[in-house]
Amino acid sequence: MDSILVKGNGPLKGEIPIAGAKNACLTLMPATLLSEEPLTLTNAPRLSDIATMTQLLQSLGAEVAALQDGLVLALSSHAIDNHRADYDIVRKMRASILVLGPMLARDGHAVVSLPGGCAIGARPVDLHLKALEAMGADLDLRDGYVHAKAPGGRLKGAVFEFPLVSVGATENALLAATLAKGTTVLKNAAREPEIVDLARCLRRMGAQIEGEGSGTITIQGVDRLHGATHPVVTDRIELGTYMLVPAIAGGEVECLGGRLELVGAFAEKLDAAGVSVTETARGLKVSRKNGRVRAVDVTTEPFPGFPTDLQAQMMALLCTAEGTSVLEEKIFENRFMHAPELMRMGARIDVRGGTATVTGVEKLRGAPVMATDLRASVSLILAGLAAEGETVVSRVYHLDRGYERVEEKLSACGARIERIRGN
Ligand code: UD1
């Protein structure tokens, strides 16, 4: 297994191009299953999760070609000859459940393994299933698989209110509703930019959708969808992560392609901590306003609130801030696994349930640490950039699921970072 070696070496300066969003791409790719015509996605990120989704779609009979060094994905599902998504692929990535809605909507049946994914809490898929049931699906859970059928071969429009906001369940229901008979109204829907991006792509394919980005999405089902070309929205989590580089290490970084509307709540917290964020013609320019950053309290919430996927990285920053910060994790239980690793680097963190109290220290110290999940792994790299001495982050396969070319992007700003190849 590969590791990453980081040596803290002071202020970093440069430009970092931000890729297309992993989480948007993972929901856009299954949209191919809704149409017999080709779907082309541009601005795709080059990540192992995208390779896993490619493999899953191919196992169902879809054609997926990565062009232009992976930046363009050409997908075609003119023949879906297998309606079973196997455990062997699905267990690698939770977003695999997103093939369920489209297959069921297009062909009236599907069998999908229950997913695995990051070890950040129980993460059930009950809301995905409830929304599809509301659209008339018959579901049977056996042998670790969901066996789904639409009576008469087609889902029906329905009014469904999510009991809690779920990004994935909103996406699955939205994908399925495009081909259902009649109108579907999704209430208490997730409002994340990735949902807005999915709705835009589906509209390009001929779907009739209104209200994406608000809590109520209305979908008028159509008989068929056609081909389209769609650019994947910028990755707001990758953006937020690299915005933290000059905040934690000093210096100035321009995140190319970044927009404030994608990271509003996060940028407000940075501002309160003493980090300046300015919109430029090319993206977002970030630097500290003056010396050390200050403590701020953070609570994770569904969009437009502070994203849970930036909590670990923000904690790394607050470990070096002046004063005491309180971080509350409201989306996932058990998402502070990075805290003990940061403590190995000298951080002072007290975790009680879903609350972490962080007392900033002047300086972190390099140490061998272990990546426990995707966002935790990058938080340790950020901490390493600000630490005295060497940090070795092991188990970086988590990192490769969600961040492309990290070493390259950070080295370009002057960071001393390299990958140590394992076996
Ligand atoms: C997506 C993102 C993930 C992000 C999360 C929250 C992708 C591929 N992943 O995950 O990076 O951290 O949104 O912003 O887009 N829940 C249920 N039942 C369900 C579904 C969810 O109880 O059927 C719960 C979850 O356990 C969690 C909360 O709802 O506590 C929110 O989860 P959800 O928004 O569904 O996250 P994902 O779509 O899995």
Coordinates of C-alpha atoms and ligand atoms in Angstrom, one line a residue:
M1 CA 0.0 0.0 0.0
D2 CA 1.3 3.5 -0.9
S3 CA 2.1 6.2 1.7
I4 CA 2.5 9.9 1.4
L5 CA 5.5 11.7 2.9
V6 CA 5.0 15.4 3.7
K7 CA 7.6 17.7 5.1
G8 CA 6.3 21.0 6.6
N9 CA 8.3 23.8 4.9
G10 CA 6.5 27.1 5.4
P11 CA 4.4 29.3 3.2
L12 CA 3.1 27.9 0.0
K13 CA 2.3 29.9 -3.1
G14 CA 0.8 29.0 -6.4
E15 CA -2.3 27.9 -8.4
I16 CA -4.2 24.7 -8.0
P17 CA -6.7 23.6 -10.7
I18 CA -9.9 22.2 -9.2
A19 CA -11.3 19.1 -10.8
G20 CA -14.9 18.1 -11.6
A21 CA -16.8 16.8 -8.6
K22 CA -16.4 13.2 -7.7
N23 CA -19.8 13.1 -6.1
A24 CA -21.5 14.7 -9.0
C25 CA -19.8 12.4 -11.5
L26 CA -20.8 9.4 -9.5
T27 CA -24.5 10.3 -9.8
L28 CA -24.2 11.5 -13.4
M29 CA -22.7 8.3 -14.7
P30 CA -25.7 6.1 -13.8
A31 CA -27.9 8.5 -15.7
T32 CA -26.6 6.7 -18.8
L33 CA -28.8 3.7 -17.8
L34 CA -31.9 5.8 -18.4
S35 CA -31.3 6.2 -22.2
E36 CA -30.4 4.1 -25.2
E37 CA -28.5 7.1 -26.6
P38 CA -25.0 8.1 -25.6
L39 CA -24.2 10.4 -22.7
T40 CA -20.9 12.3 -22.7
L41 CA -19.5 13.8 -19.5
T42 CA -16.8 16.4 -19.7
N43 CA -14.6 17.7 -16.9
A44 CA -14.6 14.3 -15.2
P45 CA -12.2 13.7 -12.3
R46 CA -9.6 11.0 -12.6
L47 CA -10.2 9.0 -9.5
S48 CA -10.5 5.4 -8.4
D49 CA -14.1 5.8 -7.4
I50 CA -14.9 6.8 -11.1
A51 CA -13.0 3.6 -12.2
T52 CA -15.2 1.6 -9.8
M53 CA -18.4 3.1 -11.2
T54 CA -17.1 2.5 -14.7
Q55 CA -16.6 -1.2 -13.8
L56 CA -20.1 -1.4 -12.3
L57 CA -21.8 0.1 -15.3
Q58 CA -19.8 -2.2 -17.7
S59 CA -20.8 -5.2 -15.6
L60 CA -24.4 -4.2 -16.4
G61 CA -23.7 -4.1 -20.2
A62 CA -23.1 -0.3 -20.5
E63 CA -20.2 0.9 -22.6
V64 CA -17.9 3.4 -20.9
A65 CA -14.8 4.9 -22.5
A66 CA -12.4 7.3 -20.8
L67 CA -11.1 9.8 -23.4
Q68 CA -8.7 12.7 -23.2
D69 CA -6.7 11.2 -20.3
G70 CA -10.0 10.5 -18.4
L71 CA -11.3 14.0 -18.6
V72 CA -14.1 12.9 -20.9
L73 CA -16.3 9.9 -20.2
A74 CA -18.3 8.5 -23.2
L75 CA -21.1 6.3 -21.9
S76 CA -23.7 4.3 -23.8
S77 CA -26.4 2.0 -22.5
H78 CA -28.1 0.9 -25.7
A79 CA -28.1 -2.6 -24.4
I80 CA -28.4 -3.4 -20.7
D81 CA -28.1 -7.2 -20.6
N82 CA -27.6 -7.7 -16.9
H83 CA -29.7 -6.1 -14.2
R84 CA -27.7 -7.4 -11.3
A85 CA -25.2 -5.2 -9.5
D86 CA -22.9 -7.7 -7.7
Y87 CA -21.6 -7.4 -4.1
D88 CA -18.0 -7.7 -5.4
I89 CA -18.2 -4.3 -7.0
V90 CA -20.9 -2.6 -4.9
R91 CA -19.0 -3.2 -1.6
K92 CA -16.2 -1.0 -2.8
M93 CA -18.3 2.1 -3.0
R94 CA -21.6 3.1 -1.5
A95 CA -22.6 5.3 -4.5
S96 CA -23.1 2.0 -6.4
I97 CA -26.7 2.0 -5.0
L98 CA -27.4 4.8 -7.6
V99 CA -27.8 2.3 -10.4
L100 CA -30.9 0.9 -8.7
G101 CA -33.3 3.8 -9.5
P102 CA -32.3 4.1 -13.2
M103 CA -32.4 0.4 -14.0
L104 CA -35.8 0.0 -12.3
A105 CA -37.1 3.1 -14.1
R106 CA -35.9 2.0 -17.5
D107 CA -36.6 -1.8 -17.5
G108 CA -38.9 -2.3 -14.5
H109 CA -36.5 -4.6 -12.6
A110 CA -33.1 -4.6 -10.9
V111 CA -31.1 -6.6 -8.3
V112 CA -28.5 -4.5 -6.4
S113 CA -26.3 -5.6 -3.6
L114 CA -26.5 -3.5 -0.4
P115 CA -23.4 -1.3 -0.3
G116 CA -20.4 -0.9 1.8
G117 CA -18.2 2.3 1.5
C118 CA -16.4 4.5 4.0
A119 CA -16.3 3.4 7.6
I120 CA -18.0 6.5 8.9
G121 CA -21.1 5.2 10.6
A122 CA -24.0 2.9 9.8
R123 CA -25.1 4.7 6.6
P124 CA -28.3 2.7 5.7
V125 CA -30.1 3.0 2.3
D126 CA -33.6 2.8 3.7
L127 CA -34.5 6.2 2.3
H128 CA -33.5 5.3 -1.2
L129 CA -35.8 2.2 -0.9
K130 CA -38.7 4.1 0.7
A131 CA -38.7 6.7 -2.1
L132 CA -38.7 4.0 -4.8
E133 CA -41.5 2.1 -2.9
A134 CA -43.5 5.3 -2.9
M135 CA -43.2 5.2 -6.7
G136 CA -44.7 1.7 -6.7
A137 CA -41.6 -0.5 -6.6
D138 CA -42.0 -3.9 -5.0
L139 CA -38.8 -4.5 -3.0
D140 CA -37.6 -7.7 -1.4
L141 CA -34.4 -7.8 0.6
R142 CA -32.7 -11.1 0.6
D143 CA -29.1 -12.5 0.7
G144 CA -27.7 -9.0 1.1
Y145 CA -29.4 -7.9 -2.2
V146 CA -32.4 -5.6 -3.0
H147 CA -34.6 -7.3 -5.5
A148 CA -36.7 -4.6 -7.1
K149 CA -39.6 -4.8 -9.5
A150 CA -42.0 -2.1 -10.9
P151 CA -45.5 -3.6 -11.4
G152 CA -46.5 -3.4 -15.0
G153 CA -42.8 -2.6 -15.9
R154 CA -43.0 1.1 -15.0
L155 CA -42.7 3.2 -11.9
K156 CA -45.5 5.7 -11.1
G157 CA -45.2 9.3 -10.1
A158 CA -45.7 10.0 -6.3
V159 CA -45.4 12.6 -3.7
F160 CA -42.7 11.6 -1.3
E161 CA -41.3 13.5 1.7
F162 CA -37.9 12.5 2.9
P163 CA -37.9 12.1 6.7
L164 CA -34.3 13.4 6.7
V165 CA -32.2 15.1 4.1
S166 CA -30.2 12.5 2.1
V167 CA -28.1 13.4 -0.9
G168 CA -28.0 9.9 -2.3
A169 CA -31.7 9.1 -1.8
T170 CA -32.7 12.3 -3.5
E171 CA -30.5 11.4 -6.4
N172 CA -31.8 7.9 -6.7
A173 CA -35.4 9.1 -6.6
L174 CA -34.7 12.0 -9.1
L175 CA -33.1 9.6 -11.6
A176 CA -36.0 7.1 -11.2
A177 CA -38.8 9.7 -11.5
T178 CA -37.6 11.0 -14.9
L179 CA -39.1 7.9 -16.6
A180 CA -42.0 7.3 -14.1
K181 CA -45.6 7.6 -15.3
G182 CA -46.9 10.9 -14.1
T183 CA -45.6 13.6 -11.7
T184 CA -43.3 13.0 -8.8
V185 CA -42.8 15.6 -6.0
L186 CA -39.8 15.1 -3.8
K187 CA -40.1 17.1 -0.5
N188 CA -37.4 17.8 2.0
A189 CA -35.0 17.0 -0.9
A190 CA -31.3 17.6 -0.7
R191 CA -30.1 20.9 -2.2
E192 CA -26.4 20.2 -2.8
P193 CA -24.8 21.5 -6.0
E194 CA -24.4 17.9 -7.1
I195 CA -28.2 17.5 -7.2
V196 CA -28.5 20.7 -9.2
D197 CA -25.9 19.4 -11.6
L198 CA -27.7 16.1 -12.0
A199 CA -31.0 17.8 -12.7
R200 CA -29.3 20.0 -15.3
C201 CA -27.8 16.9 -17.0
L202 CA -31.2 15.1 -16.9
R203 CA -32.9 18.1 -18.4
R204 CA -30.3 18.1 -21.3
M205 CA -31.4 14.4 -21.8
G206 CA -35.1 15.5 -22.1
A207 CA -36.3 15.2 -18.5
Q208 CA -38.8 17.6 -17.1
I209 CA -37.6 18.8 -13.7
E210 CA -38.3 21.9 -11.7
G211 CA -37.1 23.1 -8.3
E212 CA -33.6 21.6 -8.0
G213 CA -31.6 23.4 -5.4
S214 CA -34.7 24.0 -3.3
G215 CA -36.3 21.6 -0.8
T216 CA -39.0 20.6 -3.3
I217 CA -38.2 19.0 -6.7
T218 CA -41.0 18.3 -9.2
I219 CA -40.5 15.8 -12.0
Q220 CA -42.9 15.2 -14.8
G221 CA -42.1 11.7 -16.1
V222 CA -41.4 11.3 -19.8
D223 CA -41.5 8.1 -22.0
R224 CA -37.9 8.3 -23.0
L225 CA -34.7 10.3 -22.6
H226 CA -32.1 11.0 -25.3
G227 CA -28.4 11.5 -25.5
A228 CA -26.6 14.6 -24.2
T229 CA -23.2 16.1 -23.4
H230 CA -22.8 17.6 -19.9
P231 CA -19.8 19.2 -18.0
V232 CA -19.4 18.0 -14.5
V233 CA -19.7 20.8 -11.9
T234 CA -16.5 21.8 -10.0
D235 CA -15.7 19.7 -6.9
R236 CA -16.5 22.0 -3.9
I237 CA -14.9 19.6 -1.5
E238 CA -11.6 19.5 -3.4
L239 CA -11.9 23.3 -3.6
G240 CA -12.5 23.7 0.1
T241 CA -9.6 21.3 0.9
Y242 CA -7.1 23.3 -1.2
M243 CA -8.4 26.6 0.2
L244 CA -7.2 25.3 3.5
V245 CA -3.6 25.0 2.2
P246 CA -2.6 28.7 2.6
A247 CA -4.8 28.9 5.7
I248 CA -2.8 26.2 7.5
A249 CA 0.7 26.6 5.9
G250 CA 0.7 30.3 5.2
G251 CA 1.2 31.8 1.7
E252 CA -1.3 32.4 -1.0
V253 CA -3.1 29.9 -3.3
E254 CA -5.5 30.6 -6.2
C255 CA -7.9 27.7 -6.6
L256 CA -8.7 27.8 -10.3
G257 CA -12.4 27.2 -11.2
G258 CA -13.5 27.8 -7.7
R259 CA -16.7 29.8 -7.0
L260 CA -17.9 31.2 -3.7
E261 CA -21.5 30.0 -4.2
L262 CA -20.1 26.4 -4.0
V263 CA -18.5 26.9 -0.6
G264 CA -20.5 29.8 1.0
A265 CA -20.8 28.5 4.6
F266 CA -17.2 27.2 4.6
A267 CA -15.8 30.5 3.3
E268 CA -17.7 32.3 6.0
K269 CA -16.0 30.2 8.7
L270 CA -12.6 30.8 7.1
D271 CA -13.3 34.5 7.2
A272 CA -14.2 34.3 10.8
A273 CA -11.0 32.4 11.5
G274 CA -8.9 35.2 9.9
V275 CA -8.5 33.8 6.3
S276 CA -9.3 36.0 3.4
V277 CA -11.1 34.6 0.3
T278 CA -11.5 36.7 -2.8
E279 CA -13.2 35.9 -6.0
T280 CA -11.0 36.5 -9.1
A281 CA -11.7 36.0 -12.8
R282 CA -10.1 32.6 -12.6
G283 CA -11.3 31.3 -9.2
L284 CA -10.8 31.9 -5.5
K285 CA -7.6 33.5 -4.0
V286 CA -6.9 32.6 -0.4
S287 CA -4.4 33.8 2.2
R288 CA -4.3 34.5 5.9
K289 CA -5.4 38.1 6.8
N290 CA -2.5 38.4 9.3
G291 CA -0.6 36.0 11.7
R292 CA -2.2 33.0 13.3
V293 CA -5.7 31.8 12.5
R294 CA -8.3 32.1 15.3
A295 CA -10.6 29.4 16.7
V296 CA -14.2 29.1 15.3
D297 CA -17.1 26.8 16.1
V298 CA -18.3 24.6 13.3
T299 CA -21.5 22.5 12.9
T300 CA -21.9 20.3 9.9
E301 CA -25.3 20.5 8.1
P302 CA -26.8 19.6 4.7
F303 CA -26.2 22.2 2.0
P304 CA -26.1 25.2 2.2
G305 CA -24.6 24.5 5.7
F306 CA -21.0 23.6 6.5
P307 CA -20.3 20.3 4.6
T308 CA -19.4 17.2 6.6
D309 CA -16.9 16.3 3.9
L310 CA -14.8 19.4 5.0
Q311 CA -15.0 18.7 8.7
A312 CA -11.8 16.7 9.0
Q313 CA -9.8 19.2 7.0
M314 CA -11.2 22.1 9.0
M315 CA -10.3 20.3 12.2
A316 CA -6.7 20.1 10.9
L317 CA -6.7 23.9 10.6
L318 CA -8.3 24.5 13.9
C319 CA -5.6 22.3 15.6
T320 CA -3.2 25.2 14.9
A321 CA -5.6 28.1 15.6
E322 CA -5.4 30.5 18.6
G323 CA -8.1 29.5 21.1
T324 CA -10.6 26.7 21.5
S325 CA -13.0 25.5 18.8
V326 CA -16.0 23.3 19.0
L327 CA -16.8 21.0 16.1
E328 CA -20.2 19.3 15.9
E329 CA -20.7 16.5 13.5
K330 CA -24.5 16.3 12.7
I331 CA -24.5 14.2 9.5
F332 CA -22.6 11.0 10.4
E333 CA -21.9 9.4 13.7
N334 CA -18.3 8.2 14.1
R335 CA -16.7 10.7 11.8
F336 CA -13.9 11.8 14.1
M337 CA -11.5 9.0 13.3
H338 CA -8.9 11.5 12.2
A339 CA -8.8 13.1 15.7
P340 CA -6.6 10.4 17.3
E341 CA -4.2 10.6 14.3
L342 CA -4.0 14.4 14.6
M343 CA -3.3 13.9 18.3
R344 CA -0.3 11.8 17.3
M345 CA 1.0 15.0 15.7
G346 CA 0.5 17.0 19.0
A347 CA -3.0 18.3 18.5
R348 CA -5.2 18.8 21.6
I349 CA -8.6 17.3 20.8
D350 CA -11.3 16.0 23.1
V351 CA -14.0 14.0 21.4
R352 CA -17.3 13.3 23.2
G353 CA -20.0 11.7 21.0
G354 CA -20.6 13.9 18.0
T355 CA -18.7 16.9 19.5
A356 CA -14.9 17.5 19.3
T357 CA -13.3 20.3 21.3
V358 CA -10.0 21.4 19.7
T359 CA -7.6 23.6 21.6
G360 CA -5.1 25.1 19.2
V361 CA -1.4 24.5 19.6
E362 CA 1.4 26.8 18.2
K363 CA 2.9 24.0 16.1
L364 CA 2.1 20.4 15.1
R365 CA 4.9 17.9 14.9
G366 CA 5.3 15.4 12.1
A367 CA 4.5 11.7 12.9
P368 CA 3.6 8.5 11.2
V369 CA -0.2 8.5 10.9
M370 CA -2.9 6.4 9.2
A371 CA -5.6 7.5 6.9
T372 CA -9.0 6.0 8.0
D373 CA -11.3 7.4 5.3
L374 CA -11.2 9.7 2.3
R375 CA -11.5 13.1 3.9
A376 CA -9.5 12.1 7.0
S377 CA -6.6 11.2 4.8
V378 CA -6.3 14.6 3.3
S379 CA -6.7 16.3 6.7
L380 CA -3.6 14.5 7.8
I381 CA -1.7 15.8 4.7
L382 CA -2.9 19.3 5.5
A383 CA -1.7 18.9 9.1
G384 CA 1.6 17.6 7.7
L385 CA 2.1 20.8 5.6
A386 CA 1.9 22.8 8.8
A387 CA 3.9 20.5 11.0
E388 CA 7.6 20.6 12.1
G389 CA 9.4 17.6 10.6
E390 CA 8.1 14.6 8.6
T391 CA 4.7 13.2 8.4
V392 CA 4.1 9.8 6.8
V393 CA 0.4 9.1 6.0
S394 CA -0.2 5.4 5.3
R395 CA -3.2 3.7 3.7
V396 CA -3.6 6.4 1.1
Y397 CA -5.8 4.3 -1.1
H398 CA -8.6 6.2 0.6
L399 CA -7.1 9.4 -0.8
D400 CA -7.0 8.1 -4.3
R401 CA -10.7 7.6 -4.2
G402 CA -11.4 11.3 -4.1
Y403 CA -8.3 13.4 -4.9
E404 CA -6.5 13.3 -8.2
R405 CA -2.8 14.1 -8.3
V406 CA -2.5 15.5 -4.8
E407 CA 1.3 15.4 -4.8
E408 CA 1.5 17.2 -8.1
K409 CA -1.0 19.9 -7.2
L410 CA 0.7 20.6 -3.8
S411 CA 4.3 20.4 -5.1
A412 CA 3.4 23.0 -7.7
C413 CA 2.8 25.4 -4.7
G414 CA 6.2 24.5 -3.2
A415 CA 5.1 21.8 -0.8
R416 CA 7.6 19.0 -0.1
I417 CA 5.4 15.9 -0.6
E418 CA 6.0 12.6 -2.3
R419 CA 4.4 9.2 -2.7
I420 CA 6.2 6.2 -1.4
R421 CA 5.1 3.2 -3.4
G422 CA 4.2 0.2 -1.4
N423 CA 3.4 -3.3 -2.7
Ligands
UD1_1 C1 -23.2 11.9 0.1 C2 -21.8 12.1 -0.4 C3 -20.9 12.1 0.8 C4 -21.3 13.1 1.8 C5 -22.8 13.0 2.2 C6 -23.4 14.1 3.0 C7 -21.7 11.0 -2.5 C8 -21.3 9.8 -3.4 N1 -21.4 11.0 -1.2 O1 -23.3 10.6 0.7 O2 -19.5 12.4 0.4 O3 -20.6 13.0 3.0 O4 -23.6 13.0 0.9 O5 -23.1 15.3 2.4 O6 -22.4 11.9 -3.0 N2 -29.3 8.1 5.7 C9 -30.2 7.3 6.1 N3 -30.9 6.5 5.2 C10 -30.6 6.5 3.9 C11 -29.6 7.4 3.4 C12 -29.0 8.2 4.3 O7 -30.4 7.2 7.3 O8 -31.2 5.8 3.1 C13 -28.5 9.0 6.6 C14 -27.0 8.7 6.6 O9 -26.6 7.7 7.4 C15 -26.5 10.1 7.1 C16 -27.5 11.1 6.5 O10 -28.6 10.3 6.2 O11 -26.5 10.2 8.5 C17 -27.0 11.8 5.2 O12 -26.5 10.9 4.3 P1 -26.6 11.1 2.7 O13 -26.9 12.5 2.5 O14 -27.5 10.1 2.1 O15 -25.1 10.8 2.3 P2 -24.7 10.0 1.0 O16 -25.6 10.3 -0.2 O17 -24.4 8.6 1.3

